[in-house]
mmCIF file of C-alpha atoms and ligand atoms in Angstrom:
data_model
loop_
_atom_site.group_PDB
_atom_site.id
_atom_site.type_symbol
_atom_site.label_atom_id
_atom_site.label_comp_id
_atom_site.label_asym_id
_atom_site.label_seq_id
_atom_site.Cartn_x
_atom_site.Cartn_y
_atom_site.Cartn_z
ATOM 1 C CA MET A 733 -59.155 -3.292 -71.722
ATOM 2 C CA SER A 734 -57.941 -4.137 -68.080
ATOM 3 C CA GLU A 735 -55.525 -6.825 -66.910
ATOM 4 C CA LYS A 736 -54.976 -6.556 -63.136
ATOM 5 C CA ASN A 737 -52.065 -9.188 -63.071
ATOM 6 C CA GLU A 738 -51.420 -12.168 -65.225
ATOM 7 C CA ASP A 739 -54.694 -13.890 -64.348
ATOM 8 C CA MET A 740 -57.510 -11.087 -64.185
ATOM 9 C CA ILE A 741 -58.900 -10.136 -67.598
ATOM 10 C CA VAL A 742 -61.965 -7.991 -68.008
ATOM 11 C CA THR A 743 -63.027 -6.884 -71.588
ATOM 12 C CA PRO A 744 -66.437 -6.921 -73.263
ATOM 13 C CA TRP A 745 -65.344 -10.196 -74.884
ATOM 14 C CA LYS A 746 -63.421 -11.973 -72.366
ATOM 15 C CA VAL A 747 -63.617 -12.195 -68.471
ATOM 16 C CA SER A 748 -61.178 -14.418 -66.905
ATOM 17 C CA GLY A 749 -59.217 -15.097 -63.743
ATOM 18 C CA GLU A 750 -60.412 -13.836 -60.239
ATOM 19 C CA VAL A 751 -61.922 -10.575 -60.713
ATOM 20 C CA ASP A 752 -60.959 -8.101 -58.047
ATOM 21 C CA TYR A 753 -63.653 -5.267 -58.058
ATOM 22 C CA ASP A 754 -61.954 -2.873 -56.168
ATOM 23 C CA ARG A 755 -59.062 -2.775 -58.541
ATOM 24 C CA LEU A 756 -61.645 -2.478 -61.221
ATOM 25 C CA ILE A 757 -62.856 0.483 -59.826
ATOM 26 C CA GLU A 758 -59.614 1.975 -59.498
ATOM 27 C CA GLN A 759 -58.418 1.082 -62.974
ATOM 28 C CA PHE A 760 -61.427 2.199 -64.948
ATOM 29 C CA GLY A 761 -61.753 5.333 -62.792
ATOM 30 C CA THR A 762 -65.538 4.523 -61.622
ATOM 31 C CA GLN A 763 -66.914 5.213 -58.290
ATOM 32 C CA PRO A 764 -67.974 2.833 -55.375
ATOM 33 C CA ILE A 765 -71.690 3.002 -54.377
ATOM 34 C CA THR A 766 -71.632 4.320 -50.959
ATOM 35 C CA GLU A 767 -74.032 4.373 -47.879
ATOM 36 C CA ASN A 768 -75.146 7.943 -48.724
ATOM 37 C CA LEU A 769 -75.899 7.114 -52.200
ATOM 38 C CA LEU A 770 -77.984 4.171 -51.131
ATOM 39 C CA GLU A 771 -79.729 6.553 -48.955
ATOM 40 C CA ARG A 772 -80.666 8.942 -51.829
ATOM 41 C CA ILE A 773 -81.672 6.079 -54.088
ATOM 42 C CA ARG A 774 -83.933 4.832 -51.045
ATOM 43 C CA LYS A 775 -85.757 8.096 -50.976
ATOM 44 C CA HIS A 776 -87.097 7.529 -54.599
ATOM 45 C CA THR A 777 -87.458 3.699 -54.203
ATOM 46 C CA GLY A 778 -88.546 2.925 -50.910
ATOM 47 C CA GLU A 779 -86.817 -0.205 -50.144
ATOM 48 C CA ILE A 780 -83.207 -0.869 -51.470
ATOM 49 C CA HIS A 781 -83.130 -3.387 -54.089
ATOM 50 C CA LEU A 782 -81.368 -6.682 -53.004
ATOM 51 C CA GLN A 783 -78.863 -6.128 -55.890
ATOM 52 C CA LEU A 784 -77.767 -2.810 -54.291
ATOM 53 C CA ARG A 785 -78.150 -4.158 -50.623
ATOM 54 C CA ARG A 786 -75.698 -6.875 -51.607
ATOM 55 C CA ARG A 787 -73.363 -4.596 -53.535
ATOM 56 C CA ILE A 788 -73.960 -6.750 -56.534
ATOM 57 C CA PHE A 789 -74.147 -3.236 -58.177
ATOM 58 C CA PHE A 790 -71.341 -1.982 -56.668
ATOM 59 C CA SER A 791 -69.819 1.001 -58.854
ATOM 60 C CA HIS A 792 -71.244 4.015 -60.826
ATOM 61 C CA ARG A 793 -70.295 6.975 -62.915
ATOM 62 C CA ASP A 794 -72.363 9.955 -62.223
ATOM 63 C CA LEU A 795 -75.350 8.272 -60.697
ATOM 64 C CA ASP A 796 -75.281 11.206 -58.122
ATOM 65 C CA TRP A 797 -75.884 13.529 -60.876
ATOM 66 C CA ILE A 798 -78.586 11.480 -62.392
ATOM 67 C CA LEU A 799 -80.491 11.729 -58.769
ATOM 68 C CA ASP A 800 -79.637 15.486 -59.013
ATOM 69 C CA MET A 801 -81.127 15.789 -62.315
ATOM 70 C CA TYR A 802 -84.168 13.627 -61.476
ATOM 71 C CA GLU A 803 -84.754 15.587 -58.255
ATOM 72 C CA ALA A 804 -84.887 18.849 -60.236
ATOM 73 C CA GLY A 805 -87.519 17.403 -62.338
ATOM 74 C CA LYS A 806 -85.538 16.088 -65.176
ATOM 75 C CA LYS A 807 -86.111 12.584 -66.199
ATOM 76 C CA PHE A 808 -83.532 10.082 -67.373
ATOM 77 C CA VAL A 809 -83.867 7.050 -69.985
ATOM 78 C CA LEU A 810 -82.627 3.684 -69.109
ATOM 79 C CA TYR A 811 -80.194 1.975 -71.844
ATOM 80 C CA THR A 812 -78.811 -1.779 -71.575
ATOM 81 C CA GLY A 813 -78.781 -4.642 -74.261
ATOM 82 C CA ARG A 814 -77.402 -8.055 -75.256
ATOM 83 C CA GLY A 815 -75.138 -9.310 -77.770
ATOM 84 C CA PRO A 816 -77.380 -12.481 -79.292
ATOM 85 C CA SER A 817 -74.599 -14.981 -79.680
ATOM 86 C CA GLY A 818 -76.627 -17.993 -78.474
ATOM 87 C CA PRO A 819 -79.418 -18.690 -75.577
ATOM 88 C CA VAL A 820 -79.606 -16.312 -72.631
ATOM 89 C CA HIS A 821 -78.285 -17.249 -69.306
ATOM 90 C CA ILE A 822 -79.369 -16.365 -65.846
ATOM 91 C CA GLY A 823 -76.168 -14.258 -65.463
ATOM 92 C CA HIS A 824 -77.756 -12.020 -68.239
ATOM 93 C CA LEU A 825 -80.867 -11.509 -66.353
ATOM 94 C CA VAL A 826 -79.129 -9.973 -63.192
ATOM 95 C CA PRO A 827 -78.703 -6.372 -64.732
ATOM 96 C CA TRP A 828 -82.070 -7.042 -66.664
ATOM 97 C CA PHE A 829 -83.944 -7.518 -63.325
ATOM 98 C CA PHE A 830 -82.304 -4.404 -61.827
ATOM 99 C CA THR A 831 -83.174 -2.484 -64.943
ATOM 100 C CA LYS A 832 -86.800 -3.465 -64.771
ATOM 101 C CA HIS A 833 -86.664 -2.284 -61.138
ATOM 102 C CA LEU A 834 -85.396 1.272 -61.875
ATOM 103 C CA GLN A 835 -87.921 1.170 -64.665
ATOM 104 C CA ASP A 836 -90.735 0.776 -62.438
ATOM 105 C CA LYS A 837 -89.464 3.055 -59.852
ATOM 106 C CA PHE A 838 -88.538 6.106 -61.738
ATOM 107 C CA ASP A 839 -91.112 5.674 -64.503
ATOM 108 C CA ALA A 840 -88.312 5.640 -67.109
ATOM 109 C CA LYS A 841 -88.026 4.651 -70.854
ATOM 110 C CA LEU A 842 -85.596 1.872 -71.580
ATOM 111 C CA TYR A 843 -83.763 1.485 -74.938
ATOM 112 C CA PHE A 844 -82.712 -2.255 -75.239
ATOM 113 C CA GLN A 845 -80.092 -2.881 -77.730
ATOM 114 C CA MET A 846 -79.479 -6.233 -79.542
ATOM 115 C CA THR A 847 -76.136 -6.013 -80.973
ATOM 116 C CA ASP A 848 -76.743 -8.691 -83.635
ATOM 117 C CA ASP A 849 -74.151 -6.818 -86.073
ATOM 118 C CA GLU A 850 -71.515 -7.296 -83.385
ATOM 119 C CA LYS A 851 -72.087 -10.934 -83.049
ATOM 120 C CA PHE A 852 -72.229 -11.401 -86.880
ATOM 121 C CA LEU A 853 -68.959 -9.503 -87.338
ATOM 122 C CA MET A 854 -67.424 -11.383 -84.396
ATOM 123 C CA HIS A 855 -68.005 -15.010 -85.141
ATOM 124 C CA PRO A 856 -66.853 -16.212 -88.666
ATOM 125 C CA GLU A 857 -69.402 -19.064 -88.630
ATOM 126 C CA PHE A 858 -72.535 -16.821 -88.042
ATOM 127 C CA THR A 859 -74.736 -15.901 -90.998
ATOM 128 C CA LEU A 860 -76.985 -12.712 -90.785
ATOM 129 C CA GLY A 861 -80.067 -15.191 -90.579
ATOM 130 C CA LYS A 862 -78.544 -16.870 -87.580
ATOM 131 C CA VAL A 863 -78.060 -13.431 -85.499
ATOM 132 C CA ILE A 864 -81.374 -12.274 -86.580
ATOM 133 C CA ASP A 865 -82.981 -15.068 -85.426
ATOM 134 C CA LEU A 866 -81.123 -14.977 -82.094
ATOM 135 C CA THR A 867 -82.313 -11.250 -81.578
ATOM 136 C CA TYR A 868 -85.849 -12.474 -81.738
ATOM 137 C CA ASP A 869 -85.076 -15.681 -79.523
ATOM 138 C CA ASN A 870 -83.228 -13.281 -76.793
ATOM 139 C CA ALA A 871 -85.947 -10.616 -77.097
ATOM 140 C CA LEU A 872 -88.419 -13.190 -75.540
ATOM 141 C CA ASP A 873 -86.262 -13.421 -72.645
ATOM 142 C CA VAL A 874 -85.910 -9.520 -72.167
ATOM 143 C CA ILE A 875 -89.854 -9.357 -72.669
ATOM 144 C CA ALA A 876 -90.294 -12.256 -70.006
ATOM 145 C CA VAL A 877 -88.486 -10.048 -67.411
ATOM 146 C CA GLY A 878 -91.537 -7.951 -67.330
ATOM 147 C CA PHE A 879 -90.536 -4.528 -68.814
ATOM 148 C CA ASP A 880 -93.175 -2.055 -69.586
ATOM 149 C CA PRO A 881 -94.317 -2.467 -73.256
ATOM 150 C CA GLU A 882 -95.177 1.156 -73.425
ATOM 151 C CA LYS A 883 -91.672 2.317 -72.412
ATOM 152 C CA THR A 884 -89.508 -0.238 -73.689
ATOM 153 C CA PHE A 885 -87.788 -0.038 -77.225
ATOM 154 C CA ILE A 886 -85.772 -3.157 -78.443
ATOM 155 C CA ILE A 887 -83.380 -2.142 -81.120
ATOM 156 C CA SER A 888 -82.140 -4.907 -83.570
ATOM 157 C CA ASP A 889 -78.843 -3.016 -84.835
ATOM 158 C CA VAL A 890 -79.178 -5.078 -88.143
ATOM 159 C CA ASN A 891 -82.787 -4.232 -88.899
ATOM 160 C CA HIS A 892 -83.211 -0.849 -87.197
ATOM 161 C CA ILE A 893 -79.941 0.888 -88.842
ATOM 162 C CA LYS A 894 -82.073 3.818 -90.030
ATOM 163 C CA THR A 895 -82.691 4.971 -86.294
ATOM 164 C CA LEU A 896 -79.098 4.378 -85.504
ATOM 165 C CA TYR A 897 -76.993 5.416 -88.564
ATOM 166 C CA LYS A 898 -76.891 9.301 -88.197
ATOM 167 C CA LEU A 899 -75.897 9.110 -84.642
ATOM 168 C CA ALA A 900 -73.424 6.441 -85.310
ATOM 169 C CA ILE A 901 -71.508 8.319 -87.811
ATOM 170 C CA ARG A 902 -71.486 11.559 -85.888
ATOM 171 C CA VAL A 903 -70.010 9.429 -83.098
ATOM 172 C CA ALA A 904 -67.500 7.914 -85.401
ATOM 173 C CA LYS A 905 -66.162 10.966 -86.603
ATOM 174 C CA HIS A 906 -64.693 11.894 -83.255
ATOM 175 C CA VAL A 907 -63.059 8.208 -82.364
ATOM 176 C CA THR A 908 -59.686 7.264 -83.850
ATOM 177 C CA PHE A 909 -58.633 3.981 -84.810
ATOM 178 C CA SER A 910 -55.760 4.419 -82.361
ATOM 179 C CA THR A 911 -58.329 5.176 -79.500
ATOM 180 C CA VAL A 912 -60.323 1.988 -80.213
ATOM 181 C CA ARG A 913 -57.275 0.044 -80.580
ATOM 182 C CA ALA A 914 -56.179 1.118 -77.108
ATOM 183 C CA VAL A 915 -59.705 0.877 -75.436
ATOM 184 C CA PHE A 916 -60.707 -2.485 -77.083
ATOM 185 C CA GLY A 917 -57.598 -4.298 -78.100
ATOM 186 C CA PHE A 918 -58.217 -4.204 -81.753
ATOM 187 C CA GLU A 919 -55.308 -5.340 -84.177
ATOM 188 C CA GLU A 920 -54.167 -4.822 -87.823
ATOM 189 C CA SER A 921 -56.101 -7.986 -88.561
ATOM 190 C CA SER A 922 -59.617 -7.044 -86.779
ATOM 191 C CA ASN A 923 -62.083 -6.572 -89.553
ATOM 192 C CA ILE A 924 -63.343 -3.035 -90.254
ATOM 193 C CA GLY A 925 -66.957 -3.748 -89.202
ATOM 194 C CA MET A 926 -65.563 -4.393 -85.556
ATOM 195 C CA ILE A 927 -63.561 -1.340 -85.515
ATOM 196 C CA PHE A 928 -66.700 0.639 -86.435
ATOM 197 C CA PHE A 929 -69.107 -1.187 -83.821
ATOM 198 C CA PRO A 930 -68.008 0.805 -80.641
ATOM 199 C CA ALA A 931 -69.916 3.909 -82.471
ATOM 200 C CA ILE A 932 -72.993 1.770 -82.878
ATOM 201 C CA GLN A 933 -73.178 0.529 -79.290
ATOM 202 C CA ALA A 934 -72.755 4.340 -78.090
ATOM 203 C CA VAL A 935 -75.782 5.302 -80.052
ATOM 204 C CA PRO A 936 -78.635 4.337 -77.834
ATOM 205 C CA CYS A 937 -77.208 6.769 -75.116
ATOM 206 C CA PHE A 938 -78.305 9.938 -77.436
ATOM 207 C CA ILE A 939 -81.634 8.418 -78.980
ATOM 208 C CA GLU A 940 -84.134 9.946 -76.771
ATOM 209 C CA SER A 941 -82.131 13.114 -77.224
ATOM 210 C CA MET A 942 -82.233 13.001 -80.885
ATOM 211 C CA LEU A 943 -85.709 12.127 -81.020
ATOM 212 C CA THR A 944 -87.142 14.833 -78.764
ATOM 213 C CA GLY A 945 -84.709 17.364 -79.649
ATOM 214 C CA GLU A 946 -83.863 17.967 -75.842
ATOM 215 C CA ASN A 947 -80.929 16.853 -73.940
ATOM 216 C CA VAL A 948 -81.887 13.533 -71.770
ATOM 217 C CA PRO A 949 -79.550 12.177 -69.363
ATOM 218 C CA CYS A 950 -79.105 8.387 -69.947
ATOM 219 C CA LEU A 951 -78.185 5.855 -67.203
ATOM 220 C CA ILE A 952 -76.790 2.457 -68.173
ATOM 221 C CA PRO A 953 -77.163 -0.738 -65.910
ATOM 222 C CA ALA A 954 -74.934 -3.434 -66.844
ATOM 223 C CA ALA A 955 -72.012 -5.635 -65.603
ATOM 224 C CA ILE A 956 -68.496 -3.957 -65.589
ATOM 225 C CA ASP A 957 -67.343 -5.529 -68.974
ATOM 226 C CA GLN A 958 -69.228 -3.076 -70.969
ATOM 227 C CA ASP A 959 -67.449 -0.197 -69.366
ATOM 228 C CA PRO A 960 -64.863 0.359 -72.280
ATOM 229 C CA TYR A 961 -67.928 1.427 -74.444
ATOM 230 C CA TRP A 962 -68.915 4.151 -71.841
ATOM 231 C CA ARG A 963 -65.369 5.354 -71.391
ATOM 232 C CA MET A 964 -65.245 5.962 -75.159
ATOM 233 C CA THR A 965 -68.840 7.529 -75.466
ATOM 234 C CA ARG A 966 -68.419 9.735 -72.313
ATOM 235 C CA ASP A 967 -65.278 11.332 -74.399
ATOM 236 C CA VAL A 968 -67.626 11.853 -77.270
ATOM 237 C CA ALA A 969 -70.721 13.111 -75.779
ATOM 238 C CA PRO A 970 -69.843 16.695 -75.086
ATOM 239 C CA LYS A 971 -68.486 16.958 -78.593
ATOM 240 C CA LEU A 972 -72.077 15.997 -79.834
ATOM 241 C CA GLY A 973 -73.843 18.543 -77.491
ATOM 242 C CA TYR A 974 -75.325 15.920 -75.274
ATOM 243 C CA TYR A 975 -75.031 14.863 -71.539
ATOM 244 C CA LYS A 976 -72.310 11.842 -70.656
ATOM 245 C CA PRO A 977 -74.267 8.647 -70.095
ATOM 246 C CA ALA A 978 -74.005 7.544 -66.423
ATOM 247 C CA GLN A 979 -73.565 3.896 -65.423
ATOM 248 C CA ILE A 980 -74.037 1.528 -62.648
ATOM 249 C CA HIS A 981 -72.097 -1.527 -62.915
ATOM 250 C CA CYS A 982 -72.762 -4.970 -61.444
ATOM 251 C CA LYS A 983 -70.455 -7.978 -60.590
ATOM 252 C CA PHE A 984 -70.481 -11.081 -62.615
ATOM 253 C CA MET A 985 -72.591 -14.103 -61.415
ATOM 254 C CA PRO A 986 -70.144 -16.950 -61.477
ATOM 255 C CA GLY A 987 -70.674 -20.084 -63.474
ATOM 256 C CA LEU A 988 -71.338 -23.310 -61.620
ATOM 257 C CA GLY A 989 -67.635 -24.720 -61.966
ATOM 258 C CA ARG A 990 -64.811 -23.717 -60.079
ATOM 259 C CA GLY A 991 -63.897 -19.718 -60.698
ATOM 260 C CA GLY A 992 -65.008 -17.581 -63.521
ATOM 261 C CA LYS A 993 -68.297 -15.755 -64.709
ATOM 262 C CA MET A 994 -71.241 -17.641 -66.054
ATOM 263 C CA SER A 995 -70.342 -17.747 -69.622
ATOM 264 C CA ALA A 996 -71.975 -19.765 -72.712
ATOM 265 C CA SER A 997 -68.719 -21.078 -73.723
ATOM 266 C CA MET A 998 -68.814 -23.398 -70.737
ATOM 267 C CA PRO A 999 -72.580 -24.650 -71.036
ATOM 268 C CA GLU A 1000 -72.441 -27.257 -68.188
ATOM 269 C CA THR A 1001 -71.654 -24.632 -65.704
ATOM 270 C CA CYS A 1002 -74.198 -22.371 -67.049
ATOM 271 C CA ILE A 1003 -78.100 -22.273 -66.564
ATOM 272 C CA PHE A 1004 -79.838 -20.909 -69.654
ATOM 273 C CA THR A 1005 -83.221 -19.790 -69.473
ATOM 274 C CA THR A 1006 -84.315 -22.244 -72.056
ATOM 275 C CA ASP A 1007 -82.962 -25.196 -70.230
ATOM 276 C CA PRO A 1008 -85.555 -27.838 -69.241
ATOM 277 C CA PRO A 1009 -85.619 -27.627 -65.282
ATOM 278 C CA GLU A 1010 -84.292 -31.248 -64.934
ATOM 279 C CA VAL A 1011 -81.152 -30.456 -66.959
ATOM 280 C CA ALA A 1012 -80.586 -27.352 -64.750
ATOM 281 C CA GLU A 1013 -80.860 -29.583 -61.649
ATOM 282 C CA ARG A 1014 -78.364 -31.703 -62.822
ATOM 283 C CA LYS A 1015 -76.024 -28.857 -63.423
ATOM 284 C CA VAL A 1016 -76.655 -27.527 -59.759
ATOM 285 C CA TRP A 1017 -75.929 -31.073 -58.492
ATOM 286 C CA ASN A 1018 -72.426 -30.973 -60.227
ATOM 287 C CA ALA A 1019 -71.803 -27.411 -58.748
ATOM 288 C CA PHE A 1020 -68.553 -26.558 -57.266
ATOM 289 C CA THR A 1021 -69.049 -25.834 -53.605
ATOM 290 C CA GLY A 1022 -67.067 -24.769 -50.458
ATOM 291 C CA GLY A 1023 -67.573 -28.201 -48.900
ATOM 292 C CA LYS A 1024 -65.195 -30.494 -47.488
ATOM 293 C CA PRO A 1025 -63.890 -33.918 -49.224
ATOM 294 C CA THR A 1026 -65.851 -35.886 -46.455
ATOM 295 C CA LEU A 1027 -68.964 -35.332 -44.584
ATOM 296 C CA LYS A 1028 -67.043 -36.025 -41.104
ATOM 297 C CA GLU A 1029 -64.717 -33.371 -42.043
ATOM 298 C CA GLN A 1030 -67.647 -30.763 -43.265
ATOM 299 C CA ARG A 1031 -69.417 -31.475 -40.004
ATOM 300 C CA LEU A 1032 -66.394 -30.818 -37.737
ATOM 301 C CA GLU A 1033 -64.811 -27.845 -39.829
ATOM 302 C CA GLY A 1034 -67.620 -26.493 -41.625
ATOM 303 C CA GLY A 1035 -67.899 -25.277 -45.208
ATOM 304 C CA ASP A 1036 -66.626 -22.132 -46.983
ATOM 305 C CA PRO A 1037 -69.527 -20.233 -48.684
ATOM 306 C CA SER A 1038 -66.963 -17.228 -49.747
ATOM 307 C CA ILE A 1039 -65.990 -19.770 -52.511
ATOM 308 C CA CYS A 1040 -69.147 -21.621 -53.057
ATOM 309 C CA THR A 1041 -71.113 -21.141 -56.324
ATOM 310 C CA VAL A 1042 -74.073 -22.611 -54.515
ATOM 311 C CA PHE A 1043 -74.157 -20.052 -51.987
ATOM 312 C CA GLN A 1044 -73.404 -17.479 -54.559
ATOM 313 C CA TYR A 1045 -76.553 -18.277 -56.392
ATOM 314 C CA PHE A 1046 -78.680 -17.818 -53.493
ATOM 315 C CA SER A 1047 -76.990 -14.393 -52.830
ATOM 316 C CA PHE A 1048 -77.342 -13.141 -56.401
ATOM 317 C CA PHE A 1049 -80.753 -14.422 -57.116
ATOM 318 C CA PHE A 1050 -82.326 -17.107 -55.317
ATOM 319 C CA GLU A 1051 -82.748 -16.039 -51.746
ATOM 320 C CA GLU A 1052 -84.422 -12.739 -51.406
ATOM 321 C CA ASP A 1053 -84.529 -12.926 -47.710
ATOM 322 C CA ASP A 1054 -81.325 -11.294 -46.059
ATOM 323 C CA LYS A 1055 -81.786 -13.023 -42.717
ATOM 324 C CA ALA A 1056 -82.137 -16.623 -44.284
ATOM 325 C CA LEU A 1057 -79.200 -15.861 -46.357
ATOM 326 C CA LYS A 1058 -77.098 -14.952 -43.205
ATOM 327 C CA GLU A 1059 -78.399 -18.077 -41.411
ATOM 328 C CA LEU A 1060 -77.312 -20.185 -44.334
ATOM 329 C CA GLU A 1061 -73.855 -18.653 -44.268
ATOM 330 C CA VAL A 1062 -73.526 -19.254 -40.462
ATOM 331 C CA ARG A 1063 -75.021 -22.744 -40.691
ATOM 332 C CA CYS A 1064 -72.703 -23.604 -43.509
ATOM 333 C CA ARG A 1065 -69.463 -22.409 -41.459
ATOM 334 C CA SER A 1066 -70.459 -24.232 -38.434
ATOM 335 C CA GLY A 1067 -70.868 -27.551 -40.467
ATOM 336 C CA ASP A 1068 -74.667 -27.637 -39.503
ATOM 337 C CA ILE A 1069 -75.676 -27.877 -43.036
ATOM 338 C CA ILE A 1070 -74.146 -29.788 -45.871
ATOM 339 C CA CYS A 1071 -73.802 -29.419 -49.703
ATOM 340 C CA GLY A 1072 -76.395 -31.639 -50.328
ATOM 341 C CA GLU A 1073 -78.997 -29.986 -48.620
ATOM 342 C CA CYS A 1074 -77.999 -26.635 -50.189
ATOM 343 C CA LYS A 1075 -77.965 -28.083 -53.580
ATOM 344 C CA GLU A 1076 -81.431 -29.524 -53.192
ATOM 345 C CA LYS A 1077 -82.891 -26.347 -51.938
ATOM 346 C CA LEU A 1078 -81.201 -24.405 -54.835
ATOM 347 C CA ALA A 1079 -82.198 -26.969 -57.490
ATOM 348 C CA GLU A 1080 -85.886 -26.428 -56.379
ATOM 349 C CA ARG A 1081 -85.717 -22.738 -56.596
ATOM 350 C CA VAL A 1082 -84.052 -22.810 -59.902
ATOM 351 C CA LYS A 1083 -86.587 -25.365 -61.336
ATOM 352 C CA ARG A 1084 -89.416 -22.986 -60.236
ATOM 353 C CA PHE A 1085 -87.788 -19.962 -61.637
ATOM 354 C CA LEU A 1086 -87.260 -21.632 -64.881
ATOM 355 C CA SER A 1087 -90.732 -23.014 -65.443
ATOM 356 C CA GLU A 1088 -92.225 -19.612 -64.492
ATOM 357 C CA HIS A 1089 -89.774 -17.701 -66.888
ATOM 358 C CA GLN A 1090 -90.274 -20.105 -69.633
ATOM 359 C CA LYS A 1091 -94.212 -19.633 -69.165
ATOM 360 C CA ARG A 1092 -93.689 -15.767 -69.521
ATOM 361 C CA ARG A 1093 -91.356 -16.410 -72.530
ATOM 362 C CA GLU A 1094 -94.113 -18.292 -74.407
ATOM 363 C CA LYS A 1095 -96.581 -15.320 -73.803
ATOM 364 C CA ALA A 1096 -93.837 -13.061 -75.152
ATOM 365 C CA LYS A 1097 -94.465 -14.307 -78.500
ATOM 366 C CA ASP A 1098 -97.749 -12.835 -78.712
ATOM 367 C CA VAL A 1099 -96.375 -9.511 -78.082
ATOM 368 C CA ILE A 1100 -92.911 -9.283 -79.509
ATOM 369 C CA ASN A 1101 -93.608 -6.964 -82.321
ATOM 370 C CA ASP A 1102 -94.790 -4.415 -79.900
ATOM 371 C CA PHE A 1103 -91.503 -4.246 -78.186
ATOM 372 C CA PHE A 1104 -89.496 -3.288 -81.175
ATOM 373 C CA ILE A 1105 -88.403 0.165 -81.792
ATOM 374 C CA ASP A 1106 -90.315 1.970 -84.974
ATOM 375 C CA ASP A 1107 -87.649 2.515 -87.212
ATOM 376 C CA LYS A 1108 -88.520 5.507 -89.051
ATOM 377 C CA VAL A 1109 -86.480 8.307 -88.216
HETATM 378 P P1 LIG B 2247 -73.801 -9.478 -73.330
HETATM 379 O O1 LIG B 2247 -74.680 -10.213 -74.198
HETATM 380 O O2 LIG B 2247 -72.215 -10.244 -73.371
HETATM 381 O O3 LIG B 2247 -74.331 -9.573 -72.126
HETATM 382 C C1 LIG B 2247 -75.442 -8.844 -71.776
HETATM 383 C C2 LIG B 2247 -75.604 -8.206 -70.381
HETATM 384 O O4 LIG B 2247 -75.353 -9.110 -69.343
HETATM 385 C C3 LIG B 2247 -74.257 -8.727 -68.615
HETATM 386 N N1 LIG B 2247 -73.584 -10.004 -68.263
HETATM 387 C C4 LIG B 2247 -73.576 -10.256 -67.235
HETATM 388 N N2 LIG B 2247 -73.941 -10.102 -65.964
HETATM 389 C C5 LIG B 2247 -73.932 -10.698 -64.796
HETATM 390 N N3 LIG B 2247 -73.338 -11.775 -64.777
HETATM 391 C C6 LIG B 2247 -72.764 -12.420 -65.741
HETATM 392 N N4 LIG B 2247 -72.253 -13.802 -65.687
HETATM 393 C C7 LIG B 2247 -73.049 -11.791 -67.038
HETATM 394 N N5 LIG B 2247 -72.556 -12.161 -68.380
HETATM 395 C C8 LIG B 2247 -72.848 -10.828 -69.084
HETATM 396 C C9 LIG B 2247 -73.282 -7.879 -69.639
HETATM 397 O O5 LIG B 2247 -72.646 -6.937 -69.083
HETATM 398 C C10 LIG B 2247 -74.666 -6.970 -70.249
HETATM 399 O O6 LIG B 2247 -74.936 -6.154 -69.616
HETATM 400 N N6 LIG B 2247 -72.466 -5.639 -76.427
HETATM 401 C C11 LIG B 2247 -73.184 -6.159 -75.436
HETATM 402 C C12 LIG B 2247 -74.701 -5.694 -75.779
HETATM 403 C C13 LIG B 2247 -74.861 -4.279 -75.457
HETATM 404 C C14 LIG B 2247 -75.151 -3.818 -74.143
HETATM 405 C C15 LIG B 2247 -75.370 -2.522 -74.386
HETATM 406 C C16 LIG B 2247 -75.084 -4.276 -72.799
HETATM 407 C C17 LIG B 2247 -75.294 -3.431 -76.228
HETATM 408 N N7 LIG B 2247 -75.527 -2.228 -75.614
HETATM 409 C C18 LIG B 2247 -75.641 -1.670 -73.213
HETATM 410 C C19 LIG B 2247 -75.301 -3.547 -71.710
HETATM 411 C C20 LIG B 2247 -75.467 -2.254 -72.033
HETATM 412 C C21 LIG B 2247 -73.067 -7.548 -75.346
HETATM 413 O O7 LIG B 2247 -72.696 -8.355 -75.912
HETATM 414 O O8 LIG B 2247 -73.611 -8.093 -73.969
#
């Protein structure tokens, strides 16, 4: 858990206040992604992915070591996941798109964990049936991102516990209650399922090693909120005879309101992948921007893209061309372009993206079972 000051909170369950990413690097003890590291990555991927160029993925642990191993002929596996507590929003897709890029470029297997157990344990009102349904629903979004069916293994904690359990108890044996209390902020009143759960989220780091009997490096792309799990897991890994998992961390895609990450708890500021395109369009039109109160002021003084959610959306996702993004920024600051024009352009792109994603999501229904891990360890 981290609190920069009264208003910044970044934990796996809560992100609030203005997030200072440089402070997080310091507090979590991670490394910034440097130009040198980007150059090393470029050697293997050709072009540098948008999310690295724009430092949306901004921090890492042991990514240089992953590259050392890869260059020495030792392949790594990827691991990422989702806590199925409702529909997927486009913020969740940010690390998944990047993970797909890594899968393609490094020809890597991916373990994708659905922590339906976590969501069942956390939400008093959720039944097991509900979280399992959400796992299937959210898996459609994962598949729609385009992962390789031959190399991608989706794990439902609830349904595939046979694969997970032996590793989970080996991890759990090395983690005390006082450690998880300090790392995750658990309290006396926390249910014991949640106290055990971090051991389950650690497991996919080691599945490939367990299944192959070899020590296989693992790289986890995710937003930085998940980092507490990896700090715990990295302490345990050597005690089990495995490599410490490496991480690459991204920033949070903001909601469409003023401040804060995109979060399903504020549905009006959040674009769900299942939103009908016209609903998403309305949300974009209500977005918080860096515009001035009157048109006259905006033309005279210009807008402020640094606080504008619409500009952030172009930057995270919806404007791939760096030159066009820069031009938008310059035109906004000079008052040459006004918020209505930007919103219109963004709404069009969001609608197009959603209708394409929704088609892929429908098709995923035919192949979903091919993606689940074979739980017979
Ligand atoms: P969950 O469902 O909260 O989030 C799923 C993934 O999305 C990232 N994320 C975001 N990324 C960018 N912008 C946002 N606004 C945003 N909101 C969420 C999260 O960091 C995460 O990568 N317990 C986990 C599930 C899990 C997992 C993992 C995640 C299990 N194993 C390994 C990452 C890696 C959870 O509830 O994620």
